[in-house]
Short mmCIF file of N, CA and C in Angstrom, two decimals:
data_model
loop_
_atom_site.label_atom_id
_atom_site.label_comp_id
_atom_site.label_asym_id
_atom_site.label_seq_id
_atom_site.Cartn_x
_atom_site.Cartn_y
_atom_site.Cartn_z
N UNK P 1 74.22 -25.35 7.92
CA UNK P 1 74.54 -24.63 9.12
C UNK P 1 75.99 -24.90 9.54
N UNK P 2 75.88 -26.24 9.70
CA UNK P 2 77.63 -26.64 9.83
C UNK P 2 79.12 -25.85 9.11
N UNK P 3 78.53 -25.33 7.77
CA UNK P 3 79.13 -24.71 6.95
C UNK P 3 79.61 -23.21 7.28
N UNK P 4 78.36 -23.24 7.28
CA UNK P 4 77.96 -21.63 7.89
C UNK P 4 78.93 -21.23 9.03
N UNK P 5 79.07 -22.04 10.17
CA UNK P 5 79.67 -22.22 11.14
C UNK P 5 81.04 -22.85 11.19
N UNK P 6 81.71 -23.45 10.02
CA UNK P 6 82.87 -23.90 9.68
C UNK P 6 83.51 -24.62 10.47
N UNK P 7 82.56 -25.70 10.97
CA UNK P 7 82.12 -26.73 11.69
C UNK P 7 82.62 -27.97 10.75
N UNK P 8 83.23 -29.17 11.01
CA UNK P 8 82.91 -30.23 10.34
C UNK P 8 82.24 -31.09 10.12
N UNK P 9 81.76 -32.00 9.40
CA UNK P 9 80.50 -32.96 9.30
C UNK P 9 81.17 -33.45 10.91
N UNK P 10 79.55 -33.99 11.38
CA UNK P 10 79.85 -35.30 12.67
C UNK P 10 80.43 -36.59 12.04
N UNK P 11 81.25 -37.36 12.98
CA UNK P 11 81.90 -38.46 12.25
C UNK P 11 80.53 -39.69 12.55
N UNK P 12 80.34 -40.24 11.51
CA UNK P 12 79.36 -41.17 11.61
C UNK P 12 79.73 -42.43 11.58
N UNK P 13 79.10 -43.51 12.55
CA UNK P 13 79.64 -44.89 12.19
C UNK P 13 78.35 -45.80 11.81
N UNK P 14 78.28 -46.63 10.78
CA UNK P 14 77.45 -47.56 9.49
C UNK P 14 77.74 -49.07 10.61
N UNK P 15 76.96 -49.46 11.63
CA UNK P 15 76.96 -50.68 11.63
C UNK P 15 76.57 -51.55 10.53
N UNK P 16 76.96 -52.56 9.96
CA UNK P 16 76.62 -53.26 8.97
C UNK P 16 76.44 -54.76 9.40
N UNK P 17 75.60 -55.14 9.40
CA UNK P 17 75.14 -56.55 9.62
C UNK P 17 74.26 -57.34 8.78
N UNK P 18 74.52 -58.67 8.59
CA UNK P 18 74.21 -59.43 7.35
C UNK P 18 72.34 -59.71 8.34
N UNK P 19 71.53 -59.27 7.04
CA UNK P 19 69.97 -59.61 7.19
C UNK P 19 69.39 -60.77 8.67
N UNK P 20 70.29 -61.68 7.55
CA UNK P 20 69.62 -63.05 8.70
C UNK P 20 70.34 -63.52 10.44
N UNK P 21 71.39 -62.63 9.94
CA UNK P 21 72.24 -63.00 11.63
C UNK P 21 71.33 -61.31 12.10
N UNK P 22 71.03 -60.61 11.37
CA UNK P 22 70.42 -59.47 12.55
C UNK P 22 68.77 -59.89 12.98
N UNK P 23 68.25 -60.20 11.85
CA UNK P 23 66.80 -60.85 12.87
C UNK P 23 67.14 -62.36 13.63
N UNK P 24 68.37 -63.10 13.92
CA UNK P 24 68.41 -64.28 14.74
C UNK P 24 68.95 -63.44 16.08
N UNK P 25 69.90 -62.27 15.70
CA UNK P 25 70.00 -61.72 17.02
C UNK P 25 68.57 -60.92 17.82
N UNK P 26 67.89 -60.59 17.27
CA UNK P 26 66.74 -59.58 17.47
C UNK P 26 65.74 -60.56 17.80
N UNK P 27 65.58 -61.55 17.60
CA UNK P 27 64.62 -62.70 18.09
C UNK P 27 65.32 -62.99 19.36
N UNK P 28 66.23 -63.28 19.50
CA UNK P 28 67.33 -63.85 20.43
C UNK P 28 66.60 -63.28 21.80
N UNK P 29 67.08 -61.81 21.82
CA UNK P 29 66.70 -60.73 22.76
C UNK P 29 65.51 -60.63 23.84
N UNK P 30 64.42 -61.54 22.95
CA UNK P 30 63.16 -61.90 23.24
C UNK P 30 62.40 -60.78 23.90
N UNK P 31 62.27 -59.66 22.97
CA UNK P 31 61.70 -58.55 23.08
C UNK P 31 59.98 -59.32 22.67
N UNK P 32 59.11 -59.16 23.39
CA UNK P 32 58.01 -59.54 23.06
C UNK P 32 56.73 -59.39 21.34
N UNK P 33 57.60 -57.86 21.16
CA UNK P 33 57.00 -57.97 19.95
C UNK P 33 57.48 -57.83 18.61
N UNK P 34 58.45 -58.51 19.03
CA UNK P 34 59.75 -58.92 17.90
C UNK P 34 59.33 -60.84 17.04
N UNK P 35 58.60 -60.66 16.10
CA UNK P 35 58.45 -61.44 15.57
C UNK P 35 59.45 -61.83 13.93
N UNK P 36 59.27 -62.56 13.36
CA UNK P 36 60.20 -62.14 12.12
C UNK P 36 59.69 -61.27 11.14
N UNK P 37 58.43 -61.11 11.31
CA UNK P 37 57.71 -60.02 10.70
C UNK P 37 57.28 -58.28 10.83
N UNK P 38 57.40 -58.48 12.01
CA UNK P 38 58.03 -57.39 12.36
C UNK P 38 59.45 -56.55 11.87
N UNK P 39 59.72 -57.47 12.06
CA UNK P 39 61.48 -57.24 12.35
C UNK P 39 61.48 -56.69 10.63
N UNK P 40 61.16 -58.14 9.82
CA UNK P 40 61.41 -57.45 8.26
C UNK P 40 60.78 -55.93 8.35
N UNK P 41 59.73 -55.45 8.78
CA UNK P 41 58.88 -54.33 8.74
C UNK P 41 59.67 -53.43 8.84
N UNK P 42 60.20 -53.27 10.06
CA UNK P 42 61.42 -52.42 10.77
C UNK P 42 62.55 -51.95 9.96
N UNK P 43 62.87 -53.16 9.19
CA UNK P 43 64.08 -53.11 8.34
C UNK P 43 64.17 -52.39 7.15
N UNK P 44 62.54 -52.90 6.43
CA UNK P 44 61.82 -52.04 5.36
C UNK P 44 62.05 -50.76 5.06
N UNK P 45 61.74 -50.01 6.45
CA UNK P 45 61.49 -48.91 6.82
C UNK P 45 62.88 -48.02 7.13
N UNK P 46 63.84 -49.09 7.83
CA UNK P 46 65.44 -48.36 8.05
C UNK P 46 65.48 -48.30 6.25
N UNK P 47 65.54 -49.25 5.35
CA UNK P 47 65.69 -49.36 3.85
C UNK P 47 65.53 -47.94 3.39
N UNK P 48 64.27 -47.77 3.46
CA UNK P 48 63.52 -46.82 2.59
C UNK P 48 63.68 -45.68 3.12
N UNK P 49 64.33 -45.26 4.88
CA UNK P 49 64.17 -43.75 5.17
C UNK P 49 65.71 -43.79 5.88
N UNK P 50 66.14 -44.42 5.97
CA UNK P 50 67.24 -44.29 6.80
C UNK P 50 68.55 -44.61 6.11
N UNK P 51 68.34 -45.65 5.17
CA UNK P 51 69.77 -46.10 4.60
C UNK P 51 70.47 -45.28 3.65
N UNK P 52 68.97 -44.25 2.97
CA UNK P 52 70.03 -43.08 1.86
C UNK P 52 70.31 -42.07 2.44
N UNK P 53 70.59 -42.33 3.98
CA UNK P 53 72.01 -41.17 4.76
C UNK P 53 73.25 -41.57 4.23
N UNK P 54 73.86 -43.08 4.37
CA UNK P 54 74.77 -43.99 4.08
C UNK P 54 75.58 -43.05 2.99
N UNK P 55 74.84 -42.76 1.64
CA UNK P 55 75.93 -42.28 0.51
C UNK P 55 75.65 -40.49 1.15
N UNK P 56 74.83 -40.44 1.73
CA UNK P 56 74.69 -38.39 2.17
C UNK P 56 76.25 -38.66 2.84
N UNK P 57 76.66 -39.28 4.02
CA UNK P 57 77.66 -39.54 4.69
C UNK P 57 78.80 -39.73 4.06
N UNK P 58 78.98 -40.49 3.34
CA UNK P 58 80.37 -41.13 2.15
C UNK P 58 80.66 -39.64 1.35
N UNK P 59 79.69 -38.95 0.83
CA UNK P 59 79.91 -37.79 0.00
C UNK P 59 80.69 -37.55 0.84
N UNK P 60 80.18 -36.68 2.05
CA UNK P 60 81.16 -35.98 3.13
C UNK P 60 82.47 -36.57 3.95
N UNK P 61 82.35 -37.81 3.46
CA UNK P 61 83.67 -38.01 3.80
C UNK P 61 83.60 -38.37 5.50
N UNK P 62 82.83 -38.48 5.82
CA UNK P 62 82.41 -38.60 7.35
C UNK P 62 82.08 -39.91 8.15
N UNK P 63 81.72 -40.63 6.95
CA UNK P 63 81.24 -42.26 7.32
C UNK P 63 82.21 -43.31 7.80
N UNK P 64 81.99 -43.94 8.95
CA UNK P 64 82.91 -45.15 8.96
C UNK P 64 81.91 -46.60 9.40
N UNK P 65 82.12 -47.58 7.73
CA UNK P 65 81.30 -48.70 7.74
C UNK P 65 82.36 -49.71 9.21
N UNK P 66 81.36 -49.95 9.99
CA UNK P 66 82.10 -51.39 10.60
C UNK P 66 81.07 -52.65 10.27
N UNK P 67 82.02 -53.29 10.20
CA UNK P 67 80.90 -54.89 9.75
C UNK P 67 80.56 -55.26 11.22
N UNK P 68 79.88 -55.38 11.48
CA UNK P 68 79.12 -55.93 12.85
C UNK P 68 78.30 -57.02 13.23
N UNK P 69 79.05 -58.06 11.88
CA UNK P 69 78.25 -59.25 11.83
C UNK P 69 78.83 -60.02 12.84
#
C-alpha cells in the first residue's frame, strides 16, 4: 500500500538488549506476574513472531538498531 501510495517505509527503531540484563530489569519492575519463566515465555514468543520483522526492516532500509543494554 505504502508503494501504491509512494509513501516511505515508517522509520523503525530495534531496541536491543542483552537476555539476562532484560529479565533482571523486568523482575526489577515487580510486575506481579513476571516470574523468570514467564518472562523466558514472552521472549520465546517476541523470538518466534516478532523478531523476523528485524531483517523485513533492514531490507527496507528503515531500521535503526539501538543497543539498550
Amino acid at each position: 500500500m505504502l508503494n501504491k501510495l509512494r509513501l516511505a517505509y515508517p522509520k523503525v527503531v530495534h531496541l536491543k538488549v542483552m537476555t539476562g540484563l532484560l529479565i533482571d530489569r523486568l523482575l526489577a519492575m515487580g510486575r506481579a506476574d513476571d516470574t523468570v519463566t514467564t518472562i523466558r515465555r514472552r521472549l520465546a514468543v517476541y523470538q518466534e513472531q516478532t523478531a523476523p520483522l528485524i531483517a523485513y526492516y533492514q531490507a527496507r532500509k528503515c531500521l535503526t538498531t539501538v543497543n539498550a543494554s
